[in-house]
């Protein structure tokens, strides 16, 4: 009786072990194709991972500081795409202007670009709060390596640049405002880094 029980157990273990070693083909399963490398005869899949940025934990003295930080995160998420669109428009306009034969055609093209930008972006700009507008001026400087004033002056001339600067100054803003990631804009740079990396 004892030997029969042992035989049944051994048979059961053998059956379970052979079933566990079977490889079933993937059917209707979703998966990913990965690049592989072969090392000493072994095929090893590899994945390049994103950098993970680690900052000290945010500590707030009170709820007001926490709200201000959350507001800054919201403002960066809203204005950073706009600043990137400005950079793209500046690059495209500059490259196209280089292909035009004379000053007259360049001026005409700039007028068309200005008209198109006003039509496209005026509704978006009207939705920005005052603090988001000031932040956008800084982020344009970050993305383009030039102040908004310098960009307007380069494309539309010093008269229009002065006009827009005066208009901005009426509301307490300045198109000449620069972005300083190591100093006063350290927190904004931290937020941008985390947003770009999908960590925030």
PDB file of C-alpha atoms in Angstrom:
ATOM      1  CA  UNK A   1       0.000   0.000   0.000  1.00  0.00           C
ATOM      2  CA  UNK A   2       2.831   2.335   0.951  1.00  0.00           C
ATOM      3  CA  UNK A   3       4.750   1.613  -2.249  1.00  0.00           C
ATOM      4  CA  UNK A   4       1.615   2.203  -4.356  1.00  0.00           C
ATOM      5  CA  UNK A   5       1.074   5.577  -2.697  1.00  0.00           C
ATOM      6  CA  UNK A   6       4.714   6.549  -3.329  1.00  0.00           C
ATOM      7  CA  UNK A   7       4.395   5.449  -6.976  1.00  0.00           C
ATOM      8  CA  UNK A   8       1.239   7.563  -7.436  1.00  0.00           C
ATOM      9  CA  UNK A   9       2.926  10.575  -5.841  1.00  0.00           C
ATOM     10  CA  UNK A  10       6.010  10.177  -8.038  1.00  0.00           C
ATOM     11  CA  UNK A  11       3.801   9.839 -11.132  1.00  0.00           C
ATOM     12  CA  UNK A  12       1.832  12.950 -10.108  1.00  0.00           C
ATOM     13  CA  UNK A  13       5.054  14.951  -9.527  1.00  0.00           C
ATOM     14  CA  UNK A  14       6.399  13.813 -12.908  1.00  0.00           C
ATOM     15  CA  UNK A  15       3.176  14.844 -14.709  1.00  0.00           C
ATOM     16  CA  UNK A  16       3.104  18.256 -12.960  1.00  0.00           C
ATOM     17  CA  UNK A  17       6.793  18.832 -13.690  1.00  0.00           C
ATOM     18  CA  UNK A  18       6.459  18.039 -17.405  1.00  0.00           C
ATOM     19  CA  UNK A  19       3.364  20.284 -17.706  1.00  0.00           C
ATOM     20  CA  UNK A  20       5.188  23.140 -15.989  1.00  0.00           C
ATOM     21  CA  UNK A  21       8.072  22.890 -18.457  1.00  0.00           C
ATOM     22  CA  UNK A  22       5.898  23.055 -21.562  1.00  0.00           C
ATOM     23  CA  UNK A  23       6.085  26.317 -23.514  1.00  0.00           C
ATOM     24  CA  UNK A  24       2.762  27.504 -24.796  1.00  0.00           C
ATOM     25  CA  UNK A  25       2.842  29.900 -27.766  1.00  0.00           C
ATOM     26  CA  UNK A  26       1.510  33.402 -27.161  1.00  0.00           C
ATOM     27  CA  UNK A  27      -1.812  33.708 -28.865  1.00  0.00           C
ATOM     28  CA  UNK A  28      -3.959  36.806 -28.604  1.00  0.00           C
ATOM     29  CA  UNK A  29      -1.511  38.174 -26.051  1.00  0.00           C
ATOM     30  CA  UNK A  30      -0.279  41.730 -26.372  1.00  0.00           C
ATOM     31  CA  UNK A  31       3.419  42.267 -25.993  1.00  0.00           C
ATOM     32  CA  UNK A  32       6.308  44.495 -26.947  1.00  0.00           C
ATOM     33  CA  UNK A  33       9.089  43.975 -29.419  1.00  0.00           C
ATOM     34  CA  UNK A  34      12.354  44.821 -27.747  1.00  0.00           C
ATOM     35  CA  UNK A  35      15.860  45.266 -29.055  1.00  0.00           C
ATOM     36  CA  UNK A  36      18.182  42.497 -27.946  1.00  0.00           C
ATOM     37  CA  UNK A  37      21.874  41.928 -27.560  1.00  0.00           C
ATOM     38  CA  UNK A  38      23.688  38.610 -27.608  1.00  0.00           C
ATOM     39  CA  UNK A  39      26.146  38.101 -24.774  1.00  0.00           C
ATOM     40  CA  UNK A  40      28.113  34.855 -24.512  1.00  0.00           C
ATOM     41  CA  UNK A  41      25.455  33.032 -26.512  1.00  0.00           C
ATOM     42  CA  UNK A  42      22.521  34.376 -24.478  1.00  0.00           C
ATOM     43  CA  UNK A  43      19.949  36.647 -26.097  1.00  0.00           C
ATOM     44  CA  UNK A  44      19.194  39.436 -23.656  1.00  0.00           C
ATOM     45  CA  UNK A  45      16.452  42.023 -24.210  1.00  0.00           C
ATOM     46  CA  UNK A  46      17.402  45.548 -23.228  1.00  0.00           C
ATOM     47  CA  UNK A  47      15.459  48.728 -22.600  1.00  0.00           C
ATOM     48  CA  UNK A  48      16.782  52.266 -22.320  1.00  0.00           C
ATOM     49  CA  UNK A  49      15.107  53.858 -19.330  1.00  0.00           C
ATOM     50  CA  UNK A  50      14.414  57.566 -18.852  1.00  0.00           C
ATOM     51  CA  UNK A  51      16.375  59.504 -16.286  1.00  0.00           C
ATOM     52  CA  UNK A  52      14.588  59.896 -12.982  1.00  0.00           C
ATOM     53  CA  UNK A  53      15.194  63.234 -11.302  1.00  0.00           C
ATOM     54  CA  UNK A  54      15.196  63.234  -7.519  1.00  0.00           C
ATOM     55  CA  UNK A  55      14.838  66.489  -5.626  1.00  0.00           C
ATOM     56  CA  UNK A  56      14.509  67.059  -1.899  1.00  0.00           C
ATOM     57  CA  UNK A  57      10.930  66.722  -0.754  1.00  0.00           C
ATOM     58  CA  UNK A  58       8.956  69.960  -0.889  1.00  0.00           C
ATOM     59  CA  UNK A  59       8.261  71.338   2.567  1.00  0.00           C
ATOM     60  CA  UNK A  60       5.689  74.058   2.957  1.00  0.00           C
ATOM     61  CA  UNK A  61       5.409  76.323   5.983  1.00  0.00           C
ATOM     62  CA  UNK A  62       1.678  76.767   5.490  1.00  0.00           C
ATOM     63  CA  UNK A  63      -1.219  76.092   3.127  1.00  0.00           C
ATOM     64  CA  UNK A  64      -0.625  79.374   1.310  1.00  0.00           C
ATOM     65  CA  UNK A  65       2.859  78.237   0.198  1.00  0.00           C
ATOM     66  CA  UNK A  66       1.408  74.903  -0.929  1.00  0.00           C
ATOM     67  CA  UNK A  67      -1.288  76.688  -2.970  1.00  0.00           C
ATOM     68  CA  UNK A  68       1.320  78.994  -4.546  1.00  0.00           C
ATOM     69  CA  UNK A  69       3.438  75.990  -5.530  1.00  0.00           C
ATOM     70  CA  UNK A  70       0.433  74.163  -7.017  1.00  0.00           C
ATOM     71  CA  UNK A  71      -0.504  77.326  -8.908  1.00  0.00           C
ATOM     72  CA  UNK A  72       3.031  77.584 -10.306  1.00  0.00           C
ATOM     73  CA  UNK A  73       2.886  73.947 -11.460  1.00  0.00           C
ATOM     74  CA  UNK A  74      -0.442  74.650 -13.193  1.00  0.00           C
ATOM     75  CA  UNK A  75       0.932  77.814 -14.810  1.00  0.00           C
ATOM     76  CA  UNK A  76       4.068  76.059 -16.088  1.00  0.00           C
ATOM     77  CA  UNK A  77       1.993  73.255 -17.597  1.00  0.00           C
ATOM     78  CA  UNK A  78      -0.179  75.825 -19.366  1.00  0.00           C
ATOM     79  CA  UNK A  79       2.522  78.213 -20.631  1.00  0.00           C
ATOM     80  CA  UNK A  80       5.417  75.875 -21.480  1.00  0.00           C
ATOM     81  CA  UNK A  81       3.688  74.494 -24.616  1.00  0.00           C
ATOM     82  CA  UNK A  82       2.995  78.073 -25.746  1.00  0.00           C
ATOM     83  CA  UNK A  83       6.653  79.038 -25.279  1.00  0.00           C
ATOM     84  CA  UNK A  84       7.662  76.015 -27.352  1.00  0.00           C
ATOM     85  CA  UNK A  85       5.236  77.034 -30.087  1.00  0.00           C
ATOM     86  CA  UNK A  86       6.817  80.509 -30.086  1.00  0.00           C
ATOM     87  CA  UNK A  87      10.269  78.942 -30.478  1.00  0.00           C
ATOM     88  CA  UNK A  88       9.049  76.798 -33.380  1.00  0.00           C
ATOM     89  CA  UNK A  89       7.415  79.814 -35.070  1.00  0.00           C
ATOM     90  CA  UNK A  90      10.591  81.899 -34.633  1.00  0.00           C
ATOM     91  CA  UNK A  91      12.790  79.185 -36.139  1.00  0.00           C
ATOM     92  CA  UNK A  92      10.439  78.554 -39.067  1.00  0.00           C
ATOM     93  CA  UNK A  93      10.047  82.269 -39.779  1.00  0.00           C
ATOM     94  CA  UNK A  94      13.775  82.914 -39.596  1.00  0.00           C
ATOM     95  CA  UNK A  95      14.586  79.990 -41.892  1.00  0.00           C
ATOM     96  CA  UNK A  96      11.953  81.068 -44.411  1.00  0.00           C
ATOM     97  CA  UNK A  97      13.133  84.698 -44.365  1.00  0.00           C
ATOM     98  CA  UNK A  98      16.589  83.493 -45.370  1.00  0.00           C
ATOM     99  CA  UNK A  99      15.144  82.099 -48.598  1.00  0.00           C
ATOM    100  CA  UNK A 100      13.467  85.362 -49.662  1.00  0.00           C
ATOM    101  CA  UNK A 101      15.359  87.448 -52.230  1.00  0.00           C
ATOM    102  CA  UNK A 102      14.900  91.033 -50.992  1.00  0.00           C
ATOM    103  CA  UNK A 103      13.925  93.222 -48.042  1.00  0.00           C
ATOM    104  CA  UNK A 104      10.485  94.072 -49.463  1.00  0.00           C
ATOM    105  CA  UNK A 105       9.409  90.424 -49.664  1.00  0.00           C
ATOM    106  CA  UNK A 106      10.760  89.833 -46.132  1.00  0.00           C
ATOM    107  CA  UNK A 107       8.693  92.730 -44.759  1.00  0.00           C
ATOM    108  CA  UNK A 108       5.578  91.433 -46.522  1.00  0.00           C
ATOM    109  CA  UNK A 109       6.148  87.960 -45.113  1.00  0.00           C
ATOM    110  CA  UNK A 110       6.637  89.316 -41.577  1.00  0.00           C
ATOM    111  CA  UNK A 111       3.345  91.225 -41.867  1.00  0.00           C
ATOM    112  CA  UNK A 112       1.589  88.020 -42.915  1.00  0.00           C
ATOM    113  CA  UNK A 113       3.209  86.091 -40.047  1.00  0.00           C
ATOM    114  CA  UNK A 114       2.223  88.796 -37.544  1.00  0.00           C
ATOM    115  CA  UNK A 115      -1.375  88.753 -38.792  1.00  0.00           C
ATOM    116  CA  UNK A 116      -1.507  84.947 -38.650  1.00  0.00           C
ATOM    117  CA  UNK A 117       0.014  84.810 -35.154  1.00  0.00           C
ATOM    118  CA  UNK A 118      -2.456  87.384 -33.840  1.00  0.00           C
ATOM    119  CA  UNK A 119      -5.368  85.439 -35.306  1.00  0.00           C
ATOM    120  CA  UNK A 120      -4.118  82.118 -33.952  1.00  0.00           C
ATOM    121  CA  UNK A 121      -2.836  83.127 -30.508  1.00  0.00           C
ATOM    122  CA  UNK A 122      -4.993  86.082 -29.393  1.00  0.00           C
ATOM    123  CA  UNK A 123      -7.775  83.774 -28.098  1.00  0.00           C
ATOM    124  CA  UNK A 124      -5.186  81.673 -26.192  1.00  0.00           C
ATOM    125  CA  UNK A 125      -3.449  84.747 -24.755  1.00  0.00           C
ATOM    126  CA  UNK A 126      -6.735  86.228 -23.566  1.00  0.00           C
ATOM    127  CA  UNK A 127      -7.291  83.123 -21.449  1.00  0.00           C
ATOM    128  CA  UNK A 128      -3.983  83.556 -19.609  1.00  0.00           C
ATOM    129  CA  UNK A 129      -3.947  85.160 -16.186  1.00  0.00           C
ATOM    130  CA  UNK A 130      -1.561  88.038 -15.469  1.00  0.00           C
ATOM    131  CA  UNK A 131       0.919  85.753 -13.680  1.00  0.00           C
ATOM    132  CA  UNK A 132       0.775  83.245 -16.552  1.00  0.00           C
ATOM    133  CA  UNK A 133       1.539  86.057 -19.008  1.00  0.00           C
ATOM    134  CA  UNK A 134       4.592  87.114 -16.999  1.00  0.00           C
ATOM    135  CA  UNK A 135       5.719  83.488 -16.770  1.00  0.00           C
ATOM    136  CA  UNK A 136       5.275  83.072 -20.536  1.00  0.00           C
ATOM    137  CA  UNK A 137       7.632  86.015 -21.136  1.00  0.00           C
ATOM    138  CA  UNK A 138      10.287  84.239 -19.029  1.00  0.00           C
ATOM    139  CA  UNK A 139       9.719  80.880 -20.702  1.00  0.00           C
ATOM    140  CA  UNK A 140      10.043  82.436 -24.163  1.00  0.00           C
ATOM    141  CA  UNK A 141      13.441  83.718 -23.027  1.00  0.00           C
ATOM    142  CA  UNK A 142      14.296  80.194 -21.808  1.00  0.00           C
ATOM    143  CA  UNK A 143      13.223  78.499 -25.045  1.00  0.00           C
ATOM    144  CA  UNK A 144      14.606  81.049 -27.541  1.00  0.00           C
ATOM    145  CA  UNK A 145      17.699  82.306 -25.657  1.00  0.00           C
ATOM    146  CA  UNK A 146      16.454  85.825 -26.356  1.00  0.00           C
ATOM    147  CA  UNK A 147      14.021  88.074 -24.556  1.00  0.00           C
ATOM    148  CA  UNK A 148      10.600  88.697 -26.061  1.00  0.00           C
ATOM    149  CA  UNK A 149      11.671  92.300 -26.628  1.00  0.00           C
ATOM    150  CA  UNK A 150      14.703  91.183 -28.677  1.00  0.00           C
ATOM    151  CA  UNK A 151      12.540  88.838 -30.765  1.00  0.00           C
ATOM    152  CA  UNK A 152       9.953  91.520 -31.542  1.00  0.00           C
ATOM    153  CA  UNK A 153      12.723  93.996 -32.334  1.00  0.00           C
ATOM    154  CA  UNK A 154      14.497  91.541 -34.660  1.00  0.00           C
ATOM    155  CA  UNK A 155      11.386  90.655 -36.649  1.00  0.00           C
ATOM    156  CA  UNK A 156       9.208  93.777 -36.447  1.00  0.00           C
ATOM    157  CA  UNK A 157      11.646  96.564 -35.765  1.00  0.00           C
ATOM    158  CA  UNK A 158      12.492  98.804 -32.788  1.00  0.00           C
ATOM    159  CA  UNK A 159       9.317 100.912 -33.039  1.00  0.00           C
ATOM    160  CA  UNK A 160       6.934  97.974 -32.538  1.00  0.00           C
ATOM    161  CA  UNK A 161       9.223  96.473 -29.894  1.00  0.00           C
ATOM    162  CA  UNK A 162       9.100  99.767 -27.980  1.00  0.00           C
ATOM    163  CA  UNK A 163       5.316  99.954 -28.388  1.00  0.00           C
ATOM    164  CA  UNK A 164       4.771  96.421 -27.045  1.00  0.00           C
ATOM    165  CA  UNK A 165       7.241  97.025 -24.208  1.00  0.00           C
ATOM    166  CA  UNK A 166       5.376 100.198 -23.190  1.00  0.00           C
ATOM    167  CA  UNK A 167       2.058  98.344 -23.378  1.00  0.00           C
ATOM    168  CA  UNK A 168       3.422  95.534 -21.177  1.00  0.00           C
ATOM    169  CA  UNK A 169       4.847  98.062 -18.716  1.00  0.00           C
ATOM    170  CA  UNK A 170       1.367  99.564 -18.232  1.00  0.00           C
ATOM    171  CA  UNK A 171       0.396  96.237 -16.657  1.00  0.00           C
ATOM    172  CA  UNK A 172       3.583  95.873 -14.615  1.00  0.00           C
ATOM    173  CA  UNK A 173       5.274  93.405 -16.955  1.00  0.00           C
ATOM    174  CA  UNK A 174       8.401  93.673 -19.082  1.00  0.00           C
ATOM    175  CA  UNK A 175       9.242  92.009 -22.388  1.00  0.00           C
ATOM    176  CA  UNK A 176      12.908  92.348 -21.423  1.00  0.00           C
ATOM    177  CA  UNK A 177      12.507  89.974 -18.466  1.00  0.00           C
ATOM    178  CA  UNK A 178      15.084  87.190 -18.539  1.00  0.00           C
ATOM    179  CA  UNK A 179      15.056  83.646 -17.221  1.00  0.00           C
ATOM    180  CA  UNK A 180      17.625  82.688 -14.548  1.00  0.00           C
ATOM    181  CA  UNK A 181      17.422  78.928 -13.814  1.00  0.00           C
ATOM    182  CA  UNK A 182      20.200  78.944 -11.195  1.00  0.00           C
ATOM    183  CA  UNK A 183      18.860  81.909  -9.261  1.00  0.00           C
ATOM    184  CA  UNK A 184      15.357  83.368  -8.988  1.00  0.00           C
ATOM    185  CA  UNK A 185      13.770  80.846 -11.383  1.00  0.00           C
ATOM    186  CA  UNK A 186      15.238  77.743  -9.737  1.00  0.00           C
ATOM    187  CA  UNK A 187      11.784  76.452  -8.706  1.00  0.00           C
ATOM    188  CA  UNK A 188      10.378  76.976 -12.206  1.00  0.00           C
ATOM    189  CA  UNK A 189      13.292  75.020 -13.701  1.00  0.00           C
ATOM    190  CA  UNK A 190      12.690  72.185 -11.248  1.00  0.00           C
ATOM    191  CA  UNK A 191       9.010  72.052 -12.185  1.00  0.00           C
ATOM    192  CA  UNK A 192       9.827  72.122 -15.918  1.00  0.00           C
ATOM    193  CA  UNK A 193      12.319  69.258 -15.510  1.00  0.00           C
ATOM    194  CA  UNK A 194       9.750  67.132 -13.674  1.00  0.00           C
ATOM    195  CA  UNK A 195       6.932  67.997 -16.104  1.00  0.00           C
ATOM    196  CA  UNK A 196       9.084  67.190 -19.150  1.00  0.00           C
ATOM    197  CA  UNK A 197      10.048  63.846 -17.617  1.00  0.00           C
ATOM    198  CA  UNK A 198       6.445  62.943 -16.752  1.00  0.00           C
ATOM    199  CA  UNK A 199       7.137  62.972 -13.012  1.00  0.00           C
ATOM    200  CA  UNK A 200       4.742  65.804 -12.255  1.00  0.00           C
TER     201      UNK A 200
END
